[in-house]
Short mmCIF file of C-alpha atoms in Angstrom, two decimals:
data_model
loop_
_atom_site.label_atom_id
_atom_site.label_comp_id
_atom_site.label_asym_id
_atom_site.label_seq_id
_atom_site.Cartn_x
_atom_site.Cartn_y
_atom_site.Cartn_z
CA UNK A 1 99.61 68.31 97.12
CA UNK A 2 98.72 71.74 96.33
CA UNK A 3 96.99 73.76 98.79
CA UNK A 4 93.19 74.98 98.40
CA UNK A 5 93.19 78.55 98.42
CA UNK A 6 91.40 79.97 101.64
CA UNK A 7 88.24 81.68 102.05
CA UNK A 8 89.81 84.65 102.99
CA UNK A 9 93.38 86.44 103.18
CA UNK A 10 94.30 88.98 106.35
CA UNK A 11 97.24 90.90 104.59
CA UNK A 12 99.62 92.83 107.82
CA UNK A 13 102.39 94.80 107.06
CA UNK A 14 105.23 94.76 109.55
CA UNK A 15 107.93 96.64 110.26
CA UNK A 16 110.66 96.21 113.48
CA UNK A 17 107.54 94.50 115.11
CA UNK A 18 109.08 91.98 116.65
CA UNK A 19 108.13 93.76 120.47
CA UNK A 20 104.35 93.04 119.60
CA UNK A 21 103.68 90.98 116.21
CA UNK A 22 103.20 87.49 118.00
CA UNK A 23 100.12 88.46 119.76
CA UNK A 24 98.90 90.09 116.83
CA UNK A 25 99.59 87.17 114.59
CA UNK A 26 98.18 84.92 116.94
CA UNK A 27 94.80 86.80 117.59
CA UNK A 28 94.13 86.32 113.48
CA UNK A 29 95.16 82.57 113.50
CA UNK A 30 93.67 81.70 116.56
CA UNK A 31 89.61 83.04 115.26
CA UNK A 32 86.90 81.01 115.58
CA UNK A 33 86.83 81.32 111.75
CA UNK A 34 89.78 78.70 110.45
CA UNK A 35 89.34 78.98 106.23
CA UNK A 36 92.37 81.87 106.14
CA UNK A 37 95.44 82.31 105.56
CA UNK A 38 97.83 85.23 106.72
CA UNK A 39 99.67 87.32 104.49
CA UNK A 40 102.68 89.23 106.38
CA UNK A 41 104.36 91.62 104.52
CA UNK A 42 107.76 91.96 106.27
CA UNK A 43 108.94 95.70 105.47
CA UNK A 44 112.76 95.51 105.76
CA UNK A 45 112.44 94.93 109.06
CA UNK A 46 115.79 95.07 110.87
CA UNK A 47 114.72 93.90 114.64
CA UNK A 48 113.57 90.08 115.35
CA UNK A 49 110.60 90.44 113.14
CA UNK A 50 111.78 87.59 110.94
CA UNK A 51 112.35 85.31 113.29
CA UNK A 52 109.52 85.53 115.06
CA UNK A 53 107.47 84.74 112.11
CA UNK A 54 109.20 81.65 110.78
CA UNK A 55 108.63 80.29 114.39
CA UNK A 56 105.07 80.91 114.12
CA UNK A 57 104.91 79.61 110.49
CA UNK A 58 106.40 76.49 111.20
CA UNK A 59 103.48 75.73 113.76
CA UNK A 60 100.69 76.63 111.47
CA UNK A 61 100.76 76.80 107.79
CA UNK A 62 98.55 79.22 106.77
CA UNK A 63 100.79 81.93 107.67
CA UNK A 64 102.78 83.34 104.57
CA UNK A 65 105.47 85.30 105.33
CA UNK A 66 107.04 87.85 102.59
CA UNK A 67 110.26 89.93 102.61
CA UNK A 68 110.02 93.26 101.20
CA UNK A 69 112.45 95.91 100.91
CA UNK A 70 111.35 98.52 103.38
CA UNK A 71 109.00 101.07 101.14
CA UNK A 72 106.42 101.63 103.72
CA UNK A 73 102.98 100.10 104.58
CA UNK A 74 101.12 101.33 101.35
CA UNK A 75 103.63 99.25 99.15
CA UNK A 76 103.81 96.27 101.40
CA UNK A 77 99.90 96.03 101.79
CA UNK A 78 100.22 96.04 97.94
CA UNK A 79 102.27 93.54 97.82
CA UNK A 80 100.64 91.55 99.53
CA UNK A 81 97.07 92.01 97.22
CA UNK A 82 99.66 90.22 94.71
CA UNK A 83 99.42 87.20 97.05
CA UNK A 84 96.09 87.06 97.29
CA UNK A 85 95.08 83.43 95.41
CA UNK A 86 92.27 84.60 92.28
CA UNK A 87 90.02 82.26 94.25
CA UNK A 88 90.00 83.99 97.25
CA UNK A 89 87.00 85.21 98.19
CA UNK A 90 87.66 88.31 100.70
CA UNK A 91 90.15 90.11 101.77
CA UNK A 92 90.88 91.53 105.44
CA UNK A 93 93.76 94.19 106.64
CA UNK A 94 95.27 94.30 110.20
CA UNK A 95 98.18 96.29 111.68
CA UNK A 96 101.24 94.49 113.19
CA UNK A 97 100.84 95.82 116.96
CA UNK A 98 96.90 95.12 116.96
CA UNK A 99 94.58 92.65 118.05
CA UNK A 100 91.34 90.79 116.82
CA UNK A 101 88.65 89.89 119.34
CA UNK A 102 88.48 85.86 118.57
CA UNK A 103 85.39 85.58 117.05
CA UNK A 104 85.19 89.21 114.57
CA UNK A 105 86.65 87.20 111.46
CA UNK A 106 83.48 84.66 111.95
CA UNK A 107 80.95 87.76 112.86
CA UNK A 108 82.30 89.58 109.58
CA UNK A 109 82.03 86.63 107.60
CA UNK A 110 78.46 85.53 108.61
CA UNK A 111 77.38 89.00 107.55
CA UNK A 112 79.16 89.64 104.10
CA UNK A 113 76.75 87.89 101.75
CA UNK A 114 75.40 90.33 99.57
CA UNK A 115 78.21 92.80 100.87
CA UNK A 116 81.04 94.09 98.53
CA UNK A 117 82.21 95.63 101.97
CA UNK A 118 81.87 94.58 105.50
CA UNK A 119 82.57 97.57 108.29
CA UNK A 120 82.56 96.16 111.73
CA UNK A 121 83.31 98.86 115.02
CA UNK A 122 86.40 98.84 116.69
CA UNK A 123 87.85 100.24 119.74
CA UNK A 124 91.00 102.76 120.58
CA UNK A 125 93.01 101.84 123.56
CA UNK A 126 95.59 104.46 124.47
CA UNK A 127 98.77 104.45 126.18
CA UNK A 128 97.03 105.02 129.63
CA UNK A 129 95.04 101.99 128.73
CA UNK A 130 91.79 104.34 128.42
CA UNK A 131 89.30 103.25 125.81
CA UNK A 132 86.94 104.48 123.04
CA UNK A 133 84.24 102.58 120.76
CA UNK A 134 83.89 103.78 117.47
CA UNK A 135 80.64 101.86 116.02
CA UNK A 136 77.26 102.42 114.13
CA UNK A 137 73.95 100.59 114.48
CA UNK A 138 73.32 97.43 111.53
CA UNK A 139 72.63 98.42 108.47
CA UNK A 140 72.96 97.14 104.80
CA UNK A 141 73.90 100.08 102.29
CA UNK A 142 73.28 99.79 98.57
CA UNK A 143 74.22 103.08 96.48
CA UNK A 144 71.15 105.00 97.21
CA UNK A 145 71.02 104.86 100.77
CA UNK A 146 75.00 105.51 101.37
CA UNK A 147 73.86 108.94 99.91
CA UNK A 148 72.20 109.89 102.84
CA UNK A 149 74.60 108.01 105.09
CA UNK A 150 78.23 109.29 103.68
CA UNK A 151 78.42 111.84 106.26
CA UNK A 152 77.43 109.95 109.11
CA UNK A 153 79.65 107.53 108.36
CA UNK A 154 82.47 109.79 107.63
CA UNK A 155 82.16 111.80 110.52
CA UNK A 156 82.00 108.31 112.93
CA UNK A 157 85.47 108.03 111.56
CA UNK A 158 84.46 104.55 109.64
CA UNK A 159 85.95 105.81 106.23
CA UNK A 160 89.42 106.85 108.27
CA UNK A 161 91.54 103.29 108.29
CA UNK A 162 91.83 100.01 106.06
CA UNK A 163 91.84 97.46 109.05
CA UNK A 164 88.01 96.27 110.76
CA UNK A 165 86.53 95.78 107.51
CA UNK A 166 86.27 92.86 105.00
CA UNK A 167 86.24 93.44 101.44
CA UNK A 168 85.15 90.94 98.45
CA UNK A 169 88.49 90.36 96.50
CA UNK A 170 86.84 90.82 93.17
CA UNK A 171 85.69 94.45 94.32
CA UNK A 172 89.63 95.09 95.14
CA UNK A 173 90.69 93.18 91.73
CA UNK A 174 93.40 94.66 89.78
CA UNK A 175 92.10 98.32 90.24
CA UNK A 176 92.55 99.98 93.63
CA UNK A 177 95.66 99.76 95.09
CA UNK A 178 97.39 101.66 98.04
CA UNK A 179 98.69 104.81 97.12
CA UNK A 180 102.59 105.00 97.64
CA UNK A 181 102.16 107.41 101.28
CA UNK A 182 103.50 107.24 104.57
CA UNK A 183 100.15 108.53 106.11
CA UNK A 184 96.39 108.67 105.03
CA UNK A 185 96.82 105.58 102.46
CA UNK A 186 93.89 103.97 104.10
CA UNK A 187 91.06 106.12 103.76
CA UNK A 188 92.55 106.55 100.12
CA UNK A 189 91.77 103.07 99.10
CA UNK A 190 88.97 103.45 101.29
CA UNK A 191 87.38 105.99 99.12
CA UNK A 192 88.18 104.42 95.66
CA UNK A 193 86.62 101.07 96.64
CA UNK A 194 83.62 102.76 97.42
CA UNK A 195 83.50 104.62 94.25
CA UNK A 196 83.15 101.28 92.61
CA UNK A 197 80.84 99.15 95.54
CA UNK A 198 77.65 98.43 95.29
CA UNK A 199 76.28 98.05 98.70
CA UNK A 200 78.15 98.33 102.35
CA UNK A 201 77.07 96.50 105.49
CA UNK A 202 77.83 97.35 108.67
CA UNK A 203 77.89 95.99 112.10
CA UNK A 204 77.31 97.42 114.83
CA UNK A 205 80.13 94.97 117.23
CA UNK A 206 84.14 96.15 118.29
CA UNK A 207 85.44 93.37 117.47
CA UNK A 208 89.26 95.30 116.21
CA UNK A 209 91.13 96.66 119.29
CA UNK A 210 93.97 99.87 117.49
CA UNK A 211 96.33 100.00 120.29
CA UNK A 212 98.29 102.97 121.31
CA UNK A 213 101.80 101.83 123.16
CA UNK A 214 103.78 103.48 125.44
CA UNK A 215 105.19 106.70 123.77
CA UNK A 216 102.89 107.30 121.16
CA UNK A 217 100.26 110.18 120.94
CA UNK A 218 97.29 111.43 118.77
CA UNK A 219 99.89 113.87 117.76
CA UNK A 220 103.15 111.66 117.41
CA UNK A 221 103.36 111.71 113.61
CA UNK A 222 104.50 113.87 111.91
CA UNK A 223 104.24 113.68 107.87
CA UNK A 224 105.77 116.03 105.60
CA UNK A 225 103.23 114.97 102.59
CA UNK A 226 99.99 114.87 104.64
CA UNK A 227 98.60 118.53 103.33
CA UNK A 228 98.85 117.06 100.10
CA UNK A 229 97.16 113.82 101.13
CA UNK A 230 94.79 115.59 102.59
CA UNK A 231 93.95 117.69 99.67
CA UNK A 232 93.41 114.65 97.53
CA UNK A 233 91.29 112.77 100.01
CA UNK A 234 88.98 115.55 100.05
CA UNK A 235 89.17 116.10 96.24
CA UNK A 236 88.37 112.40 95.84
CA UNK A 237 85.31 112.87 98.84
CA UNK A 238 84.06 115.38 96.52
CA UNK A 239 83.88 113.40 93.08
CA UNK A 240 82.37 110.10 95.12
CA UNK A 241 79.64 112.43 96.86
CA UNK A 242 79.03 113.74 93.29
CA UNK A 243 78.40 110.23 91.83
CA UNK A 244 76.11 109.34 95.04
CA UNK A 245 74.13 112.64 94.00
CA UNK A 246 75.01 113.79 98.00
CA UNK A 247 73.40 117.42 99.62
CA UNK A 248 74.38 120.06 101.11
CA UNK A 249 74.31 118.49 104.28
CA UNK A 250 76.74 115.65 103.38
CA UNK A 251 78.95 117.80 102.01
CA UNK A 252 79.11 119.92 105.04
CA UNK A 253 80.18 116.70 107.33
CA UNK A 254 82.69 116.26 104.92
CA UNK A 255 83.91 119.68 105.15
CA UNK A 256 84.58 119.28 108.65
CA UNK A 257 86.47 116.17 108.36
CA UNK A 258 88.53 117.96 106.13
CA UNK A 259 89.58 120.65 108.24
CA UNK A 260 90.28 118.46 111.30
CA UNK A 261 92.68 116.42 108.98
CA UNK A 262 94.16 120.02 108.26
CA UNK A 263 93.97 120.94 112.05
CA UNK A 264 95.95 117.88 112.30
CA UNK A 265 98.57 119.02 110.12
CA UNK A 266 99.02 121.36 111.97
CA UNK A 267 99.30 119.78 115.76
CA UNK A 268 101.58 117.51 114.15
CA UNK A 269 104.10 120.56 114.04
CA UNK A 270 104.47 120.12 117.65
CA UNK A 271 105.21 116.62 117.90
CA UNK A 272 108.66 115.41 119.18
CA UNK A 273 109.21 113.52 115.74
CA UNK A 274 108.97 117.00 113.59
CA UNK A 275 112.33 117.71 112.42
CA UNK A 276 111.31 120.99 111.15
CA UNK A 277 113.29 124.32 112.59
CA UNK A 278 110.64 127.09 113.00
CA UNK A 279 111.12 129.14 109.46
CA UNK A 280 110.42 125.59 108.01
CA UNK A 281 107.39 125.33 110.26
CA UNK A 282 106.25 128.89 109.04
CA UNK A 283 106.69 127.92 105.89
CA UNK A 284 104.87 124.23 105.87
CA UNK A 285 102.32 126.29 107.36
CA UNK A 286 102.45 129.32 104.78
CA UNK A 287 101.81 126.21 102.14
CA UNK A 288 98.53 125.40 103.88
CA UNK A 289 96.55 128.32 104.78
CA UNK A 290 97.16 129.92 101.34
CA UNK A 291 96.21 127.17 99.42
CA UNK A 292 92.38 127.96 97.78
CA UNK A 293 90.98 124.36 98.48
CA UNK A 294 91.63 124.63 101.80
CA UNK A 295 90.54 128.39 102.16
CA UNK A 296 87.40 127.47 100.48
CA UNK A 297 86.87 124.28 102.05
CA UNK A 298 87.33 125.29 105.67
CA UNK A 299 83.83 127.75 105.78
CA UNK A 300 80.22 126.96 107.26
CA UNK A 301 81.93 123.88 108.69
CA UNK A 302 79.58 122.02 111.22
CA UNK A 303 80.81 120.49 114.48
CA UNK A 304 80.88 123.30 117.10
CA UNK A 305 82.68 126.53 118.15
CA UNK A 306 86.01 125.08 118.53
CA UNK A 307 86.11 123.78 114.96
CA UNK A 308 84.81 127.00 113.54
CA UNK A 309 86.96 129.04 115.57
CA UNK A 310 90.52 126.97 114.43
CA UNK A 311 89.10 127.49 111.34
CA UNK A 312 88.86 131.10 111.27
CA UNK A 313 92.21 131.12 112.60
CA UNK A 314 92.77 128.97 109.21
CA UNK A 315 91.19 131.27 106.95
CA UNK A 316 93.17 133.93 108.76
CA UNK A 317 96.46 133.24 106.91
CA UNK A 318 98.12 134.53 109.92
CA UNK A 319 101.30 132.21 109.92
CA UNK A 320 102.38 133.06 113.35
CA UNK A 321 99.12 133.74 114.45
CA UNK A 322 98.02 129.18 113.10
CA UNK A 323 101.56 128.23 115.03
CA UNK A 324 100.63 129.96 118.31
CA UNK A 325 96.74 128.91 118.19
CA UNK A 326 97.83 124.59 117.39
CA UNK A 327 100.70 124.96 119.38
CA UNK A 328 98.28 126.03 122.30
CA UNK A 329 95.65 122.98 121.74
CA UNK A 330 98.78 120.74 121.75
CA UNK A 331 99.47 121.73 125.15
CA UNK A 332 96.13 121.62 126.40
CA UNK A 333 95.98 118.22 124.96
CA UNK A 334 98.87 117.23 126.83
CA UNK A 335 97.42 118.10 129.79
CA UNK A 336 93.98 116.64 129.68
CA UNK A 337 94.61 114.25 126.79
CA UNK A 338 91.00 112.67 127.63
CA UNK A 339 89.92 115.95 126.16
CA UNK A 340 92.02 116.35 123.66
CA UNK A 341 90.88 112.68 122.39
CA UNK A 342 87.35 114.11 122.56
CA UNK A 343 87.83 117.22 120.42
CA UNK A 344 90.09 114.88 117.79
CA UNK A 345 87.60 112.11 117.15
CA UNK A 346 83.79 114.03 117.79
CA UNK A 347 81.55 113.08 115.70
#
């Protein structure tokens, strides 16, 4: 007998998961909500991964496994849109090493009629086991009032990641995709679905707990491509603030989120995963301070004296001078990483 598609499909990439995937499996299959099925994406994972999910499978169906040759989380969330059943209604993302609070699939799903997207809050836990809620108060968004609300939103870092939101599945359809890139791929597809939604609701509940593990960092990643990502994502910020018919105000909010994803860049430098010898550094950082976009975007930024003074350093185009300056907050952040968490996600 053929099976009834579900309601909704959770799509989770996974690669060498295997230390934390069962928890996070277990946290979608065990909701309150029961009409779902899970899509894992395994990405060429070499560790127990496999395993582990064929165990779980054979205890409850409606967990799909699917092996991918490893390509990255963009292509593997992509491939798993392909296994989305046309009748599906929604569609949900999670991350291998999270965790959903029981009931957030049923509080998502209570609220999405009349919704192309669903935005619930969700909470950082770092290494140290410190946490952070990242939420907004209810509201339901049609294309006129997300004009005035863009920036807010943006700038409460709702816009930044695919997972703690629910999207309808005809919205997604053939058109928006995951572009193929090892870092900022979420707000991305983010963007582009919002360039074609009607109206946005969101709730104001964490019901998504990101998890930071032991030996991870806000500055742990480094990614050779992210100028370039971050170039586009602003590029794209500005054509979708265009269409919404967005002020000056809007588009200052989202100059400041573009030059903390540049600031980022350039922390990243400093991170123990940075292969880079230091005239490769100068010269990653030569790329960005001399590029116009980022010389023009990084002005009359709002947000503090902090931001405006990293961004004079910036708009400098003092190479040595930007490596000394990041290299410096990196070490402060090290020591008071409370503060540096503070100064990385303000709103």
């Amino acid at each position: 007998m053929e099976q009834k598609a579900a309601g909704l499909a959770v799509i989770m990439p996974a690669f060498n998961a295997g230390k934390y995937i069962e928890k996070a499996v277990r946290s979608i299959l065990e909701q309150t909500y029961r009409d779902l099925r899970l899509i894992v994406v395994d990405d060429g994972s070499t560790d127990d991964t496999a395993q582990i999910l064929r165990r779980i499978q054979q205890q409850d169906g409606r967990l799909s496994p699917i092996s991918v040759p490893n390509g990255g989380p963009a292509l593997a969330r992509n491939r798993g849109l392909e296994a989305v059943e046309p009748e599906t209604r929604y569609v949900m993302f999670a991350d291998a090493d999270d965790e959903l609070l029981p009931d957030a699939v049923e509080y998502a799903m209570a609220e999405a009629e009349g919704a192309d997207m669903v935005f619930f809050g969700f909470t950082i836990v770092d290494a140290a086991g410190r946490q952070r809620n990242y939420c907004e108060p209810e509201q339901l968004l049609d294309r006129e009032t997300l004009r005035s609300a863009f920036g807010r939103l943006y700038k409460a870092n709702l816009f930044n990641q695919v997972w703690g939101k629910l999207f309808k599945r005809e919205l997604i359809g053939q058109a928006h995709r995951f572009p193929d890139y090892r870092w900022g791929e979420d707000r991305l597809f983010i963007f582009s679905c919002l360039e074609d939604a009607r109206s946005l609701k969101i709730l104001p509940e964490c019901k998504y707990r990101y998890i930071m593990h032991p030996g991870e960092s806000l500055i742990s990643r480094f990614c050779l491509d992210k100028p370039r990502v971050c170039l586009e994502a602003d590029s794209v910020v500005q054509r979708l603030c265009a269409s919404l018919g967005c002020g000056e105000d809007t588009d200052a909010d989202c100059r400041y989120m573009f030059a903390k994803s540049i600031f980022s860049c350039m922390t990243t430098l400093s991170s123990r995963k940075c292969s880079l010898n230091l005239r490769e550094k100068a010269d990653y950082v030569r790329g960005i301070v001399n590029e116009p976009q980022v010389q023009q975007r990084c002005r009359n930024v709002f947000g503090g004296s902090l931001p405006n003074m990293l961004c004079s350093v910036v708009r400098s185009r003092q190479v040595w001078l930007n490596l000394a300056v990041f290299r410096l907050l990196v070490l402060a952040g090290r020591i008071s990483p409370g503060l540096f968490t503070r100064l990385k996600h303000r709103k």
